[in-house]
Structure formats: C-alpha cells, structure tokens
C-alpha cells in the first residue's frame, strides 16, 4: 500500500512512520509533507525514500531541492502542493496529520479523490464536518479515525442503530486538580506537560483547556452521524479506557490500551486486519484503579462552548475553531493568560453572526472572520 503522510514531522507523523517501519512488506511511503521543518523532513526522506516531499511554508530553494534529490525525492513548495500530493494517483492512503485549519483543504482533497483517509486532523471535521463526510461518501473514500477516542468508538461499534450513547473519555489534562485560582498564572510549559500523552503543543494546550474534548464531540457528531445529545464526556485520568459505546440493552463496550498513539494508528493503517503497533501491552494485574468523574464546567468552560457551537450549527464550529487557534497561539507566545483562552473564544462566537456552511468558501470566510475578531479580542485583553 502506498501511503502519503501530511504532517510527517509532527507527533502523529513520526508515530505513523514508526508503525510503518515495522511493516516494510505492507507499506511504501509515497510522499511526506511538513510546514517548515526542512532538516527533519530531509532526515525522514533519507530513511523512507518517498518520491515526493512538500514544505508548505517555505519559499522555493534550489539548494533544498538538490538536498532532497539525493534521496530520489522531488521537493515541492507551498500550500497548494499539499493538495497535489493528497490527490496523487500514486498513493491509496493519506494520513491527514497536519495540525489545525491548515489541514482542511488537503484532507478534503484526499476525500474527494476517493482515498482511504486516516484522520488525525480533527479540525477539518470540526470546521467542515458535513462537507467532508459528504465528499467522502460521494467519492467512495473511507474516513478512518486516528484520534484515540474515535478510533476506540469505531472499534466498539457493531450495531449503530442500537446505540444509546457514546462516552468520550478525557484525561482532564495537567490542571484537573489544580486550584482554580492558580489557572490564571499557568505557563505554556506547564500546559504542554500532559500527564499521559506526548503530543504537539497545540493539542496539548487544547487538552489542558478541554477544548480538545469539545472539538472531539463535534468530530464524533460527524464521523458517526450521531445527535449531539448522545455524545457524552467523562474524565478518566488514567487514559486507559479510550472511549465507550452504550447500547440500548445496557451493554457498555470499551476499548483499552496503554496511552500510545501507535495503537489507533496501527488500527487505522491495518483495518480491517490487525497489525503490530510496537505499543507495550496492557498489564491488567499491574494496573491501578480506573476512575471516572464528571467534568467541572467552571474549570473547563471550553467544553460547553463547543457544545453550543455544535448546537448553533452552520459556520459556528469553524468560528470556534479559528478563535481557539488564535487564542492558543497567543497563549503559547506569552501574549494571553491561560484562562482568557475561553473568554476570547466566547467573545468571538458572540460577535460573529451565524451563517450556513454551504461550501468550502463559506467555511473559509467564517474561519477568516473568526481569526480577525479573536485577534482583536487578544489585543484588547493585552492592552
Ligand atoms: P504537531 O504539532 O506535532 O505536528 C504538526 C505537523 O503539521 C508537523 O508536521 C507540521 O510541520 C505540520 N504543519 C503545521 N502547520 C502546517 C501548515 N500550515 N501546512 C502544512 N503542514 C503544517 O501536531 P500533532 O502531531 O500533535 O497533531 C496533528 C493533528 O493530529 C492535530 O490535528 C491533532 O489534533 C491531531 N491529533 C494528535 C494527537 C497526538 O497524540 N499528537 C492525538 C489525536 C489527534 P512542521 O514540523 O514543519 O511545523
Ligand atoms: Mg483524542
């Protein structure tokens, strides 16, 4: 199988290549794409020899092209090149692992081209869930969830019409038990120090605010075509149960593993077969108690914001996502206190009027408007 990885230099990209390297007989790496980590991408090309590489955020350079050519790799530049490799007939499988809204166009292109899309880039479904799932359906593309919770739900689903609810688990992040009054002063380094997972900086902050779970509720709504009221969130600090499906007869089916993204990645890569992931097996007898608790709305206001954007519908989830990206960037750059992330998102959602998400340009316009208003909110708070 020929596999293209968008976001190859990131946390998910590298874990994917780790799994792929365990199965040289099954997978051939077709193309690898990143934003600007040219050295890291070059190293990956040395190891995996793709025919094409992309640097989406770098100006064309003859020197770089020559360096990649040494490994038989043609180097392309610019955001359009992401769509080009996503569509390329020389790959059947696309791992969509770019972070944020920047991943939407290429994920949509892969779906429209009828690829098997391994979906890590949850922001694409948050922004354009109906468009993306419709495009996949029309083109006969398969969307396979890589996000651990959605992958778990997918593994537990056997009879969708008999589902009473699905329960997405959340670790609660690094500040689950911190005093509420201490949250104003937390640093980016503290927010990125996730207790159970090692991830990129944006999703780490999303986990600390629990916007990550909010985005995942919206992701689940479109991926499994379920009404929002049937999607629940429960805090499970050990991150061993990755999510659960409850059926109308009262049965609750869960998927368990150690917190290692190679498990859902290997599941999506191998599906419907099972392949080795390299993850450490779960030792049940060595495991401490598994606990579950209700999320505290005062501590995690972002969760309610996501449910309300989903209820509003149209372009509201795209605005929510845009405002979150702007606020998280500002927090990571030291320009916004942690607790103001939710405030910026809430103010932005109030300021942007609702609109239908009829096509990609309507979604992108809402994304742009959300970014503009959120940036102004950040500035006003810094003043
Ligand atoms: P990282 O920050 O570790 O990696 C992001 C990747 O995307 C890098 O390869 C980066 O390239 C590339 N990238 C960033 N911006 C652009 C852009 N504008 N154009 C092209 N490429 C770009 O992120 P993660 O791997 O943690 O997350 C990736 C996605 O997977 C996110 O949507 C996240 O929500 C989702 N996810 C991640 C999980 C995890 O455990 N990490 C778990 C579940 C979902 P460069 O290195 O050049 O900047
Ligand atoms: Mg997740």
PDB file of N, CA, C and O and ligand atoms in Angstrom, residues 5-15 33-38 40-41 44 54-58 78-79 82 95-103 106 119-124 146-150 197-204 206 212 215-216 219 260-261 264-265, ligand 1:
ATOM      1  N   UNK A   5       1.944  10.939   3.951  1.00  0.00           N
ATOM      2  CA  UNK A   5       1.738  11.479   5.301  1.00  0.00           C
ATOM      3  C   UNK A   5       1.828  13.000   5.253  1.00  0.00           C
ATOM      4  O   UNK A   5       2.892  13.563   4.963  1.00  0.00           O
ATOM      5  N   UNK A   6       0.707  13.645   5.550  1.00  0.00           N
ATOM      6  CA  UNK A   6       0.667  15.103   5.649  1.00  0.00           C
ATOM      7  C   UNK A   6       0.866  15.439   7.128  1.00  0.00           C
ATOM      8  O   UNK A   6       0.093  14.987   7.969  1.00  0.00           O
ATOM      9  N   UNK A   7       1.899  16.231   7.424  1.00  0.00           N
ATOM     10  CA  UNK A   7       2.239  16.469   8.837  1.00  0.00           C
ATOM     11  C   UNK A   7       3.236  15.421   9.320  1.00  0.00           C
ATOM     12  O   UNK A   7       3.187  14.971  10.467  1.00  0.00           O
ATOM     13  N   UNK A   8       4.160  15.034   8.417  1.00  0.00           N
ATOM     14  CA  UNK A   8       5.066  13.901   8.688  1.00  0.00           C
ATOM     15  C   UNK A   8       6.044  14.177   9.829  1.00  0.00           C
ATOM     16  O   UNK A   8       6.489  13.250  10.507  1.00  0.00           O
ATOM     17  N   UNK A   9       6.388  15.459  10.048  1.00  0.00           N
ATOM     18  CA  UNK A   9       7.403  15.784  11.066  1.00  0.00           C
ATOM     19  C   UNK A   9       6.795  15.957  12.456  1.00  0.00           C
ATOM     20  O   UNK A   9       7.514  16.213  13.417  1.00  0.00           O
ATOM     21  N   UNK A  10       5.477  15.846  12.566  1.00  0.00           N
ATOM     22  CA  UNK A  10       4.818  16.056  13.857  1.00  0.00           C
ATOM     23  C   UNK A  10       4.754  14.783  14.675  1.00  0.00           C
ATOM     24  O   UNK A  10       5.277  13.720  14.291  1.00  0.00           O
ATOM     25  N   UNK A  11       4.078  14.894  15.808  1.00  0.00           N
ATOM     26  CA  UNK A  11       3.969  13.775  16.739  1.00  0.00           C
ATOM     27  C   UNK A  11       3.257  12.584  16.083  1.00  0.00           C
ATOM     28  O   UNK A  11       3.741  11.438  16.125  1.00  0.00           O
ATOM     29  N   UNK A  12       2.112  12.835  15.432  1.00  0.00           N
ATOM     30  CA  UNK A  12       1.378  11.743  14.772  1.00  0.00           C
ATOM     31  C   UNK A  12       2.157  11.242  13.554  1.00  0.00           C
ATOM     32  O   UNK A  12       2.243  10.027  13.307  1.00  0.00           O
ATOM     33  N   UNK A  13       2.745  12.166  12.796  1.00  0.00           N
ATOM     34  CA  UNK A  13       3.516  11.775  11.608  1.00  0.00           C
ATOM     35  C   UNK A  13       4.635  10.815  11.983  1.00  0.00           C
ATOM     36  O   UNK A  13       4.810   9.759  11.356  1.00  0.00           O
ATOM     37  N   UNK A  14       5.368  11.144  13.036  1.00  0.00           N
ATOM     38  CA  UNK A  14       6.505  10.303  13.423  1.00  0.00           C
ATOM     39  C   UNK A  14       6.040   8.952  13.975  1.00  0.00           C
ATOM     40  O   UNK A  14       6.652   7.919  13.707  1.00  0.00           O
ATOM     41  N   UNK A  15       4.940   8.971  14.739  1.00  0.00           N
ATOM     42  CA  UNK A  15       4.420   7.690  15.238  1.00  0.00           C
ATOM     43  C   UNK A  15       3.945   6.817  14.077  1.00  0.00           C
ATOM     44  O   UNK A  15       4.077   5.583  14.108  1.00  0.00           O
ATOM     45  N   UNK A  33       4.921  15.323   3.888  1.00  0.00           N
ATOM     46  CA  UNK A  33       4.743  16.783   3.854  1.00  0.00           C
ATOM     47  C   UNK A  33       4.880  17.378   5.239  1.00  0.00           C
ATOM     48  O   UNK A  33       4.491  16.763   6.240  1.00  0.00           O
ATOM     49  N   UNK A  34       5.435  18.600   5.279  1.00  0.00           N
ATOM     50  CA  UNK A  34       5.560  19.346   6.536  1.00  0.00           C
ATOM     51  C   UNK A  34       5.367  20.825   6.231  1.00  0.00           C
ATOM     52  O   UNK A  34       5.126  21.208   5.073  1.00  0.00           O
ATOM     53  N   UNK A  35       5.482  21.653   7.249  1.00  0.00           N
ATOM     54  CA  UNK A  35       5.344  23.093   7.041  1.00  0.00           C
ATOM     55  C   UNK A  35       6.711  23.720   6.747  1.00  0.00           C
ATOM     56  O   UNK A  35       6.978  24.150   5.634  1.00  0.00           O
ATOM     57  N   UNK A  36       7.613  23.714   7.739  1.00  0.00           N
ATOM     58  CA  UNK A  36       8.894  24.379   7.540  1.00  0.00           C
ATOM     59  C   UNK A  36      10.079  23.628   8.151  1.00  0.00           C
ATOM     60  O   UNK A  36      11.205  24.104   8.073  1.00  0.00           O
ATOM     61  N   UNK A  37       9.841  22.472   8.766  1.00  0.00           N
ATOM     62  CA  UNK A  37      10.944  21.705   9.385  1.00  0.00           C
ATOM     63  C   UNK A  37      11.726  20.976   8.301  1.00  0.00           C
ATOM     64  O   UNK A  37      11.614  19.753   8.143  1.00  0.00           O
ATOM     65  N   UNK A  38      12.555  21.736   7.557  1.00  0.00           N
ATOM     66  CA  UNK A  38      13.221  21.141   6.390  1.00  0.00           C
ATOM     67  C   UNK A  38      14.247  20.074   6.796  1.00  0.00           C
ATOM     68  O   UNK A  38      14.347  19.038   6.137  1.00  0.00           O
ATOM     69  N   UNK A  40      14.274  18.153   9.489  1.00  0.00           N
ATOM     70  CA  UNK A  40      13.576  16.946   9.964  1.00  0.00           C
ATOM     71  C   UNK A  40      12.967  16.192   8.775  1.00  0.00           C
ATOM     72  O   UNK A  40      13.024  14.955   8.712  1.00  0.00           O
ATOM     73  N   UNK A  41      12.417  16.925   7.835  1.00  0.00           N
ATOM     74  CA  UNK A  41      11.797  16.273   6.670  1.00  0.00           C
ATOM     75  C   UNK A  41      12.856  15.566   5.820  1.00  0.00           C
ATOM     76  O   UNK A  41      12.632  14.453   5.327  1.00  0.00           O
ATOM     77  N   UNK A  44      13.710  12.310   7.344  1.00  0.00           N
ATOM     78  CA  UNK A  44      12.664  11.305   7.090  1.00  0.00           C
ATOM     79  C   UNK A  44      12.770  10.779   5.660  1.00  0.00           C
ATOM     80  O   UNK A  44      12.527   9.597   5.403  1.00  0.00           O
ATOM     81  N   UNK A  54       6.998  17.713   0.536  1.00  0.00           N
ATOM     82  CA  UNK A  54       6.417  19.058   0.449  1.00  0.00           C
ATOM     83  C   UNK A  54       6.826  19.862   1.673  1.00  0.00           C
ATOM     84  O   UNK A  54       6.738  19.381   2.807  1.00  0.00           O
ATOM     85  N   UNK A  55       7.250  21.108   1.434  1.00  0.00           N
ATOM     86  CA  UNK A  55       7.409  22.089   2.510  1.00  0.00           C
ATOM     87  C   UNK A  55       6.400  23.204   2.221  1.00  0.00           C
ATOM     88  O   UNK A  55       6.608  24.022   1.320  1.00  0.00           O
ATOM     89  N   UNK A  56       5.295  23.180   2.951  1.00  0.00           N
ATOM     90  CA  UNK A  56       4.178  24.085   2.617  1.00  0.00           C
ATOM     91  C   UNK A  56       4.478  25.538   2.975  1.00  0.00           C
ATOM     92  O   UNK A  56       3.931  26.447   2.370  1.00  0.00           O
ATOM     93  N   UNK A  57       5.354  25.753   3.944  1.00  0.00           N
ATOM     94  CA  UNK A  57       5.557  27.125   4.415  1.00  0.00           C
ATOM     95  C   UNK A  57       6.945  27.664   4.123  1.00  0.00           C
ATOM     96  O   UNK A  57       7.440  28.520   4.860  1.00  0.00           O
ATOM     97  N   UNK A  58       7.581  27.153   3.064  1.00  0.00           N
ATOM     98  CA  UNK A  58       8.964  27.562   2.761  1.00  0.00           C
ATOM     99  C   UNK A  58       9.013  28.054   1.312  1.00  0.00           C
ATOM    100  O   UNK A  58       8.370  27.483   0.433  1.00  0.00           O
ATOM    101  N   UNK A  78       4.929  25.206  -0.970  1.00  0.00           N
ATOM    102  CA  UNK A  78       3.658  25.937  -0.951  1.00  0.00           C
ATOM    103  C   UNK A  78       2.478  25.090  -0.526  1.00  0.00           C
ATOM    104  O   UNK A  78       2.504  23.853  -0.613  1.00  0.00           O
ATOM    105  N   UNK A  79       1.429  25.780  -0.052  1.00  0.00           N
ATOM    106  CA  UNK A  79       0.251  25.090   0.487  1.00  0.00           C
ATOM    107  C   UNK A  79      -0.480  24.273  -0.589  1.00  0.00           C
ATOM    108  O   UNK A  79      -1.043  23.217  -0.295  1.00  0.00           O
ATOM    109  N   UNK A  82       0.295  20.592  -0.996  1.00  0.00           N
ATOM    110  CA  UNK A  82      -0.307  19.614  -0.071  1.00  0.00           C
ATOM    111  C   UNK A  82      -1.468  18.911  -0.764  1.00  0.00           C
ATOM    112  O   UNK A  82      -1.636  17.693  -0.670  1.00  0.00           O
ATOM    113  N   UNK A  95      -2.498   9.830   5.358  1.00  0.00           N
ATOM    114  CA  UNK A  95      -2.581  10.150   6.779  1.00  0.00           C
ATOM    115  C   UNK A  95      -2.674  11.669   6.887  1.00  0.00           C
ATOM    116  O   UNK A  95      -1.750  12.395   6.528  1.00  0.00           O
ATOM    117  N   UNK A  96      -3.847  12.168   7.355  1.00  0.00           N
ATOM    118  CA  UNK A  96      -4.073  13.611   7.490  1.00  0.00           C
ATOM    119  C   UNK A  96      -3.674  14.017   8.903  1.00  0.00           C
ATOM    120  O   UNK A  96      -4.465  13.898   9.834  1.00  0.00           O
ATOM    121  N   UNK A  97      -2.433  14.465   9.068  1.00  0.00           N
ATOM    122  CA  UNK A  97      -1.914  14.758  10.424  1.00  0.00           C
ATOM    123  C   UNK A  97      -1.286  16.150  10.514  1.00  0.00           C
ATOM    124  O   UNK A  97      -0.377  16.378  11.300  1.00  0.00           O
ATOM    125  N   UNK A  98      -1.793  17.065   9.681  1.00  0.00           N
ATOM    126  CA  UNK A  98      -1.402  18.474   9.842  1.00  0.00           C
ATOM    127  C   UNK A  98      -2.215  19.010  11.011  1.00  0.00           C
ATOM    128  O   UNK A  98      -3.357  18.601  11.231  1.00  0.00           O
ATOM    129  N   UNK A  99      -1.644  19.934  11.770  1.00  0.00           N
ATOM    130  CA  UNK A  99      -2.396  20.481  12.897  1.00  0.00           C
ATOM    131  C   UNK A  99      -3.205  21.706  12.439  1.00  0.00           C
ATOM    132  O   UNK A  99      -2.722  22.525  11.670  1.00  0.00           O
ATOM    133  N   UNK A 100      -4.462  21.752  12.875  1.00  0.00           N
ATOM    134  CA  UNK A 100      -5.278  22.947  12.701  1.00  0.00           C
ATOM    135  C   UNK A 100      -5.968  23.069  11.359  1.00  0.00           C
ATOM    136  O   UNK A 100      -5.973  22.147  10.526  1.00  0.00           O
ATOM    137  N   UNK A 101      -6.548  24.268  11.144  1.00  0.00           N
ATOM    138  CA  UNK A 101      -7.307  24.560   9.930  1.00  0.00           C
ATOM    139  C   UNK A 101      -6.456  24.388   8.681  1.00  0.00           C
ATOM    140  O   UNK A 101      -6.986  24.137   7.594  1.00  0.00           O
ATOM    141  N   UNK A 102      -5.137  24.496   8.814  1.00  0.00           N
ATOM    142  CA  UNK A 102      -4.225  24.353   7.674  1.00  0.00           C
ATOM    143  C   UNK A 102      -4.360  22.974   7.028  1.00  0.00           C
ATOM    144  O   UNK A 102      -3.941  22.778   5.888  1.00  0.00           O
ATOM    145  N   UNK A 103      -4.969  22.022   7.731  1.00  0.00           N
ATOM    146  CA  UNK A 103      -5.103  20.669   7.190  1.00  0.00           C
ATOM    147  C   UNK A 103      -6.398  20.436   6.430  1.00  0.00           C
ATOM    148  O   UNK A 103      -6.571  19.384   5.808  1.00  0.00           O
ATOM    149  N   UNK A 106      -6.303  19.963   2.211  1.00  0.00           N
ATOM    150  CA  UNK A 106      -5.663  18.728   1.730  1.00  0.00           C
ATOM    151  C   UNK A 106      -6.453  17.487   2.170  1.00  0.00           C
ATOM    152  O   UNK A 106      -6.528  16.500   1.437  1.00  0.00           O
ATOM    153  N   UNK A 119      -7.663   9.802   9.586  1.00  0.00           N
ATOM    154  CA  UNK A 119      -7.948  11.170  10.005  1.00  0.00           C
ATOM    155  C   UNK A 119      -7.470  11.457  11.420  1.00  0.00           C
ATOM    156  O   UNK A 119      -8.080  11.039  12.397  1.00  0.00           O
ATOM    157  N   UNK A 120      -6.352  12.204  11.504  1.00  0.00           N
ATOM    158  CA  UNK A 120      -5.897  12.714  12.804  1.00  0.00           C
ATOM    159  C   UNK A 120      -6.298  14.182  12.937  1.00  0.00           C
ATOM    160  O   UNK A 120      -6.617  14.651  14.023  1.00  0.00           O
ATOM    161  N   UNK A 121      -6.293  14.896  11.819  1.00  0.00           N
ATOM    162  CA  UNK A 121      -6.592  16.332  11.783  1.00  0.00           C
ATOM    163  C   UNK A 121      -8.076  16.586  12.096  1.00  0.00           C
ATOM    164  O   UNK A 121      -8.909  16.773  11.220  1.00  0.00           O
ATOM    165  N   UNK A 122      -8.400  16.582  13.409  1.00  0.00           N
ATOM    166  CA  UNK A 122      -9.808  16.709  13.830  1.00  0.00           C
ATOM    167  C   UNK A 122     -10.396  18.047  13.432  1.00  0.00           C
ATOM    168  O   UNK A 122     -11.605  18.180  13.226  1.00  0.00           O
ATOM    169  N   UNK A 123      -9.526  19.095  13.313  1.00  0.00           N
ATOM    170  CA  UNK A 123     -10.040  20.425  12.999  1.00  0.00           C
ATOM    171  C   UNK A 123     -10.775  20.436  11.656  1.00  0.00           C
ATOM    172  O   UNK A 123     -11.697  21.235  11.462  1.00  0.00           O
ATOM    173  N   UNK A 124     -10.378  19.568  10.720  1.00  0.00           N
ATOM    174  CA  UNK A 124     -11.060  19.511   9.410  1.00  0.00           C
ATOM    175  C   UNK A 124     -12.524  19.130   9.605  1.00  0.00           C
ATOM    176  O   UNK A 124     -13.418  19.739   9.007  1.00  0.00           O
ATOM    177  N   UNK A 146      -8.263   8.289  13.592  1.00  0.00           N
ATOM    178  CA  UNK A 146      -6.988   8.046  14.277  1.00  0.00           C
ATOM    179  C   UNK A 146      -7.029   8.606  15.693  1.00  0.00           C
ATOM    180  O   UNK A 146      -6.371   8.080  16.592  1.00  0.00           O
ATOM    181  N   UNK A 147      -7.807   9.656  15.891  1.00  0.00           N
ATOM    182  CA  UNK A 147      -7.964  10.206  17.235  1.00  0.00           C
ATOM    183  C   UNK A 147      -8.331   9.026  18.140  1.00  0.00           C
ATOM    184  O   UNK A 147      -9.225   8.224  17.798  1.00  0.00           O
ATOM    185  N   UNK A 148      -7.655   8.905  19.289  1.00  0.00           N
ATOM    186  CA  UNK A 148      -7.764   7.655  20.052  1.00  0.00           C
ATOM    187  C   UNK A 148      -9.200   7.365  20.490  1.00  0.00           C
ATOM    188  O   UNK A 148      -9.636   6.217  20.466  1.00  0.00           O
ATOM    189  N   UNK A 149      -9.948   8.427  20.862  1.00  0.00           N
ATOM    190  CA  UNK A 149     -11.320   8.223  21.341  1.00  0.00           C
ATOM    191  C   UNK A 149     -12.216   7.728  20.199  1.00  0.00           C
ATOM    192  O   UNK A 149     -13.018   6.807  20.381  1.00  0.00           O
ATOM    193  N   UNK A 150     -12.064   8.343  19.034  1.00  0.00           N
ATOM    194  CA  UNK A 150     -12.920   7.989  17.898  1.00  0.00           C
ATOM    195  C   UNK A 150     -12.534   6.643  17.332  1.00  0.00           C
ATOM    196  O   UNK A 150     -13.376   5.870  16.876  1.00  0.00           O
ATOM    197  N   UNK A 197       0.104  11.732  27.729  1.00  0.00           N
ATOM    198  CA  UNK A 197       0.408  11.666  26.300  1.00  0.00           C
ATOM    199  C   UNK A 197       1.518  12.676  25.959  1.00  0.00           C
ATOM    200  O   UNK A 197       1.583  13.735  26.560  1.00  0.00           O
ATOM    201  N   UNK A 198       2.338  12.327  24.972  1.00  0.00           N
ATOM    202  CA  UNK A 198       3.285  13.308  24.428  1.00  0.00           C
ATOM    203  C   UNK A 198       2.739  13.717  23.064  1.00  0.00           C
ATOM    204  O   UNK A 198       2.616  12.894  22.162  1.00  0.00           O
ATOM    205  N   UNK A 199       2.394  15.012  22.922  1.00  0.00           N
ATOM    206  CA  UNK A 199       1.709  15.459  21.700  1.00  0.00           C
ATOM    207  C   UNK A 199       2.278  16.806  21.283  1.00  0.00           C
ATOM    208  O   UNK A 199       3.044  17.431  22.024  1.00  0.00           O
ATOM    209  N   UNK A 200       1.858  17.295  20.110  1.00  0.00           N
ATOM    210  CA  UNK A 200       2.260  18.620  19.664  1.00  0.00           C
ATOM    211  C   UNK A 200       1.723  19.688  20.623  1.00  0.00           C
ATOM    212  O   UNK A 200       0.811  19.421  21.413  1.00  0.00           O
ATOM    213  N   UNK A 201       2.293  20.918  20.566  1.00  0.00           N
ATOM    214  CA  UNK A 201       1.926  21.957  21.534  1.00  0.00           C
ATOM    215  C   UNK A 201       0.459  22.392  21.461  1.00  0.00           C
ATOM    216  O   UNK A 201      -0.173  22.620  22.502  1.00  0.00           O
ATOM    217  N   UNK A 202      -0.124  22.474  20.255  1.00  0.00           N
ATOM    218  CA  UNK A 202      -1.494  22.983  20.147  1.00  0.00           C
ATOM    219  C   UNK A 202      -2.478  22.035  20.815  1.00  0.00           C
ATOM    220  O   UNK A 202      -3.307  22.442  21.637  1.00  0.00           O
ATOM    221  N   UNK A 203      -2.399  20.750  20.486  1.00  0.00           N
ATOM    222  CA  UNK A 203      -3.350  19.800  21.081  1.00  0.00           C
ATOM    223  C   UNK A 203      -3.065  19.629  22.578  1.00  0.00           C
ATOM    224  O   UNK A 203      -3.988  19.362  23.357  1.00  0.00           O
ATOM    225  N   UNK A 204      -1.835  19.858  23.012  1.00  0.00           N
ATOM    226  CA  UNK A 204      -1.540  19.766  24.449  1.00  0.00           C
ATOM    227  C   UNK A 204      -2.267  20.878  25.199  1.00  0.00           C
ATOM    228  O   UNK A 204      -2.867  20.633  26.257  1.00  0.00           O
ATOM    229  N   UNK A 206      -4.938  22.412  24.068  1.00  0.00           N
ATOM    230  CA  UNK A 206      -6.361  22.050  23.937  1.00  0.00           C
ATOM    231  C   UNK A 206      -6.769  21.022  25.000  1.00  0.00           C
ATOM    232  O   UNK A 206      -7.903  21.037  25.486  1.00  0.00           O
ATOM    233  N   UNK A 212      -9.951  20.360  23.496  1.00  0.00           N
ATOM    234  CA  UNK A 212      -9.705  19.156  22.709  1.00  0.00           C
ATOM    235  C   UNK A 212     -10.926  18.239  22.744  1.00  0.00           C
ATOM    236  O   UNK A 212     -11.359  17.720  21.712  1.00  0.00           O
ATOM    237  N   UNK A 215     -13.736  19.754  20.709  1.00  0.00           N
ATOM    238  CA  UNK A 215     -13.535  19.511  19.269  1.00  0.00           C
ATOM    239  C   UNK A 215     -13.872  18.053  18.947  1.00  0.00           C
ATOM    240  O   UNK A 215     -14.450  17.749  17.899  1.00  0.00           O
ATOM    241  N   UNK A 216     -13.550  17.162  19.873  1.00  0.00           N
ATOM    242  CA  UNK A 216     -13.798  15.734  19.628  1.00  0.00           C
ATOM    243  C   UNK A 216     -15.290  15.394  19.660  1.00  0.00           C
ATOM    244  O   UNK A 216     -15.727  14.462  18.977  1.00  0.00           O
ATOM    245  N   UNK A 219     -16.280  16.333  16.284  1.00  0.00           N
ATOM    246  CA  UNK A 219     -15.708  15.319  15.382  1.00  0.00           C
ATOM    247  C   UNK A 219     -16.569  14.049  15.398  1.00  0.00           C
ATOM    248  O   UNK A 219     -16.906  13.480  14.354  1.00  0.00           O
ATOM    249  N   UNK A 260      -0.795   5.202  23.919  1.00  0.00           N
ATOM    250  CA  UNK A 260       0.257   5.230  22.901  1.00  0.00           C
ATOM    251  C   UNK A 260      -0.463   5.360  21.558  1.00  0.00           C
ATOM    252  O   UNK A 260      -1.236   4.466  21.172  1.00  0.00           O
ATOM    253  N   UNK A 261      -0.227   6.472  20.855  1.00  0.00           N
ATOM    254  CA  UNK A 261      -0.977   6.724  19.613  1.00  0.00           C
ATOM    255  C   UNK A 261      -0.687   5.692  18.524  1.00  0.00           C
ATOM    256  O   UNK A 261      -1.408   5.611  17.538  1.00  0.00           O
ATOM    257  N   UNK A 264      -4.040   3.319  17.929  1.00  0.00           N
ATOM    258  CA  UNK A 264      -5.049   3.690  16.924  1.00  0.00           C
ATOM    259  C   UNK A 264      -4.475   3.872  15.520  1.00  0.00           C
ATOM    260  O   UNK A 264      -5.160   3.577  14.532  1.00  0.00           O
ATOM    261  N   UNK A 265      -3.221   4.316  15.430  1.00  0.00           N
ATOM    262  CA  UNK A 265      -2.614   4.482  14.095  1.00  0.00           C
ATOM    263  C   UNK A 265      -2.500   3.117  13.406  1.00  0.00           C
ATOM    264  O   UNK A 265      -2.867   2.962  12.237  1.00  0.00           O
TER     265      UNK A 265
HETATM  266  P1  LIG B   1       2.452  18.543  15.777  1.00  0.00           P
HETATM  267  O1  LIG B   1       2.467  19.988  16.141  1.00  0.00           O
HETATM  268  O2  LIG B   1       3.340  17.611  16.497  1.00  0.00           O
HETATM  269  O3  LIG B   1       2.770  18.397  14.199  1.00  0.00           O
HETATM  270  C1  LIG B   1       2.104  19.160  13.255  1.00  0.00           C
HETATM  271  C2  LIG B   1       2.527  18.746  11.851  1.00  0.00           C
HETATM  272  O4  LIG B   1       1.807  19.555  10.921  1.00  0.00           O
HETATM  273  C3  LIG B   1       4.015  18.996  11.570  1.00  0.00           C
HETATM  274  O5  LIG B   1       4.460  18.055  10.630  1.00  0.00           O
HETATM  275  C4  LIG B   1       3.997  20.400  10.954  1.00  0.00           C
HETATM  276  O6  LIG B   1       5.135  20.678  10.124  1.00  0.00           O
HETATM  277  C5  LIG B   1       2.729  20.317  10.122  1.00  0.00           C
HETATM  278  N1  LIG B   1       2.129  21.616   9.862  1.00  0.00           N
HETATM  279  C6  LIG B   1       1.840  22.589  10.756  1.00  0.00           C
HETATM  280  N2  LIG B   1       1.291  23.654  10.138  1.00  0.00           N
HETATM  281  C7  LIG B   1       1.250  23.353   8.813  1.00  0.00           C
HETATM  282  C8  LIG B   1       0.830  24.056   7.664  1.00  0.00           C
HETATM  283  N3  LIG B   1       0.342  25.302   7.717  1.00  0.00           N
HETATM  284  N4  LIG B   1       0.952  23.438   6.467  1.00  0.00           N
HETATM  285  C9  LIG B   1       1.470  22.191   6.374  1.00  0.00           C
HETATM  286  N5  LIG B   1       1.885  21.473   7.429  1.00  0.00           N
HETATM  287  C10 LIG B   1       1.781  22.046   8.639  1.00  0.00           C
HETATM  288  O7  LIG B   1       0.933  18.070  15.868  1.00  0.00           O
HETATM  289  P2  LIG B   1       0.353  16.642  16.304  1.00  0.00           P
HETATM  290  O8  LIG B   1       1.046  15.566  15.537  1.00  0.00           O
HETATM  291  O9  LIG B   1       0.282  16.567  17.775  1.00  0.00           O
HETATM  292  O10 LIG B   1      -1.154  16.770  15.806  1.00  0.00           O
HETATM  293  C11 LIG B   1      -1.510  16.664  14.435  1.00  0.00           C
HETATM  294  C12 LIG B   1      -3.019  16.527  14.322  1.00  0.00           C
HETATM  295  O11 LIG B   1      -3.398  15.296  14.914  1.00  0.00           O
HETATM  296  C13 LIG B   1      -3.799  17.625  15.060  1.00  0.00           C
HETATM  297  O12 LIG B   1      -4.947  17.925  14.338  1.00  0.00           O
HETATM  298  C14 LIG B   1      -4.176  16.956  16.380  1.00  0.00           C
HETATM  299  O13 LIG B   1      -5.363  17.475  16.923  1.00  0.00           O
HETATM  300  C15 LIG B   1      -4.363  15.516  15.929  1.00  0.00           C
HETATM  301  N6  LIG B   1      -4.156  14.544  16.996  1.00  0.00           N
HETATM  302  C16 LIG B   1      -2.937  14.437  17.605  1.00  0.00           C
HETATM  303  C17 LIG B   1      -2.735  13.536  18.635  1.00  0.00           C
HETATM  304  C18 LIG B   1      -1.387  13.361  19.267  1.00  0.00           C
HETATM  305  O14 LIG B   1      -1.235  12.473  20.104  1.00  0.00           O
HETATM  306  N7  LIG B   1      -0.382  14.155  18.937  1.00  0.00           N
HETATM  307  C19 LIG B   1      -3.843  12.684  19.115  1.00  0.00           C
HETATM  308  C20 LIG B   1      -5.067  12.847  18.379  1.00  0.00           C
HETATM  309  C21 LIG B   1      -5.217  13.757  17.361  1.00  0.00           C
HETATM  310  P3  LIG B   1       6.442  21.425  10.736  1.00  0.00           P
HETATM  311  O15 LIG B   1       7.140  20.413  11.587  1.00  0.00           O
HETATM  312  O16 LIG B   1       7.222  21.808   9.543  1.00  0.00           O
HETATM  313  O17 LIG B   1       5.924  22.605  11.512  1.00  0.00           O
END
